[in-house]
Amino acid sequence: MRKKFDVIVIGSGISGLSAAIHLQESGLTVAVITKEKEISETNTNYAQGGIIAWKKGDSSEKLKKDIFTAGCNYNNIEAVNLFAEKGPELVFDFFIDKIGIDFSTTTEGKLDYTEEAAHSNRRILHFADHTGDKIESSLIEYSQKIGIEFYCDHTAIDLITNEHHSEDIQELYNDREVMGVYVLNNETGDVNTLFSDKVILASGGIGNLYQHTTNPSLASGDGMSMAYRAGAEIINAEFIQFHPTSFFHKDIKRFLISESLRGEGAKLINLEGENFMECYAPELKDLAPRDVVARAIYAEMGRTGSEYMLLDIASHYQGEIPLKNRFSKIYETCLSGGIDITKQPIPIVPAAHYFCGGVKADLAGRTSINNLYAIGEVSCTGLHGANRLASTSLLEGLLWAKLSADDITKHHSSIRDSRFDTIPDWKKPDQVDDFDPLLLVQDWKAIQMTMWNYAGIIRTKKGLERAKSDLEYYSHRIFKFYEKARLDREMISLRNAVVNASIIVRSALQNSNSIGCHFVK
Ligand code: SIN
């Protein structure tokens, strides 16, 4: 199938859906692509803590200061200014007034602002600990109401560019520009050629490259890898944020224990019951920035020889909403794993959580390639610097969705049809091999172990060098495999994963400055 849209959005989380809504309502034709069967299966859906929002008595200056402190002043000043000045109000204008999202309220019916680490104010709106799925389901409902076209169960393979794909030699002498995407229909195996005047990458992060992560398995960083192959600039890829507290359980994996528990009083303790954060961050203790807390837990695990630490909310919670309702998702999940959070401390370990680097994007989400935008976790505007402040990511997705959609609408111009005609359909290899899925599983495990051990919470130059050489070997093997394999979603994600892992490790080796969540011993 060959089809043309004004804009193609890759990814259906907060940034992709919000951008699609703005664009569709401005009269442009939009397609949203997701490799998942369900539109809702995104990182956004798993967000618990909340979203920074405007609050009387708070100020953009205070918010900026917190972002710079968490980000070790490695941030892009312009991105931080824009975010702090324009972001918080958008939660009211877009989410509350337009989409109709109800955030949690106090018993007096006022909005219930919560706190997370390194914030100087309680300025985070939430929907119990279901903030992500509430936002996601509300955006899906609205998108469907206004008739946005979805391609679910479709995997983006590669961006189409004039220089890489056109059969017209003259395109080689033009500036590089993106003209659409080759997309695999996971069900039929057909590859569609979808054209557009603009493509927005809103495809999320890379958590699945790590052995322990709070992200769902879809998070292989497909957008970054596609942008890299198309020649886009990638920056700050060494900055992987590890969340201090994911559930430590033999059967329940990838489950986040929100930082808002610590915002509501929970304390980290070792297996002897000691509050160890006092030793590692005497001033901010349990509410120190994430990179500091994650390293403290890691160090305390090493010091005491324990596989996990504990988070005690049962003894410290003072909120007016009963604990099991305020944190209903965490309560229920932990209970299903035999831990009653109203009575017992929760076993936790740090896990890869958020990618602070990504495809370099400006204040309107434009990348270094014409017609290509990147927003949300796949992008790097420099907002987060060397370490992200909690609860900024949902708001970043929301704000850059609007900024990119406004930019596209304002400057909209169509690519001539005759230029699309010079783009061939996807060429399948003459001979395809069926592959043993076990090999794929093994390659994934190898990447995840390498990244966890050598490009994780604490890094050394030697470890990173070993990771580089291991990844070179895996890349060679996976690329050879890919050339002849029957194309499928898992194969595409694996190829993207190994490309991204190599980018991260090379960036980490290039930055000898140990800072924020790039901690080099
Ligand atoms: C959390 O709830 O702890 C995660 C929030 C975030 O990553 O910003």
Coordinates of C-alpha atoms in Angstrom, one line a residue, residues 17 75 87 121 136 169 227 246 271 282 295 311 315 410 413 429 453 459 487 499 506 514:
L17 CA -1.5 11.5 20.9
N75 CA 20.6 21.7 31.0
G87 CA 4.3 24.1 30.6
N121 CA 7.1 22.7 46.2
E136 CA -3.6 7.7 28.1
I169 CA 19.6 11.2 -8.9
A227 CA 16.7 8.8 13.2
S246 CA 11.3 -0.7 41.4
L271 CA 17.6 -4.9 56.0
P282 CA 22.5 14.4 54.8
R295 CA 23.6 5.3 43.7
L311 CA 10.9 1.3 51.4
S315 CA 5.2 3.7 59.4
K410 CA 2.1 27.5 10.8
S413 CA 3.6 23.2 2.8
P429 CA 15.6 -9.8 0.2
N453 CA 26.8 -4.4 34.0
R459 CA 30.4 2.9 35.2
L487 CA 11.1 -9.2 8.7
V499 CA 22.2 0.3 17.4
R506 CA 30.1 5.4 22.7
S514 CA 31.3 12.0 35.7

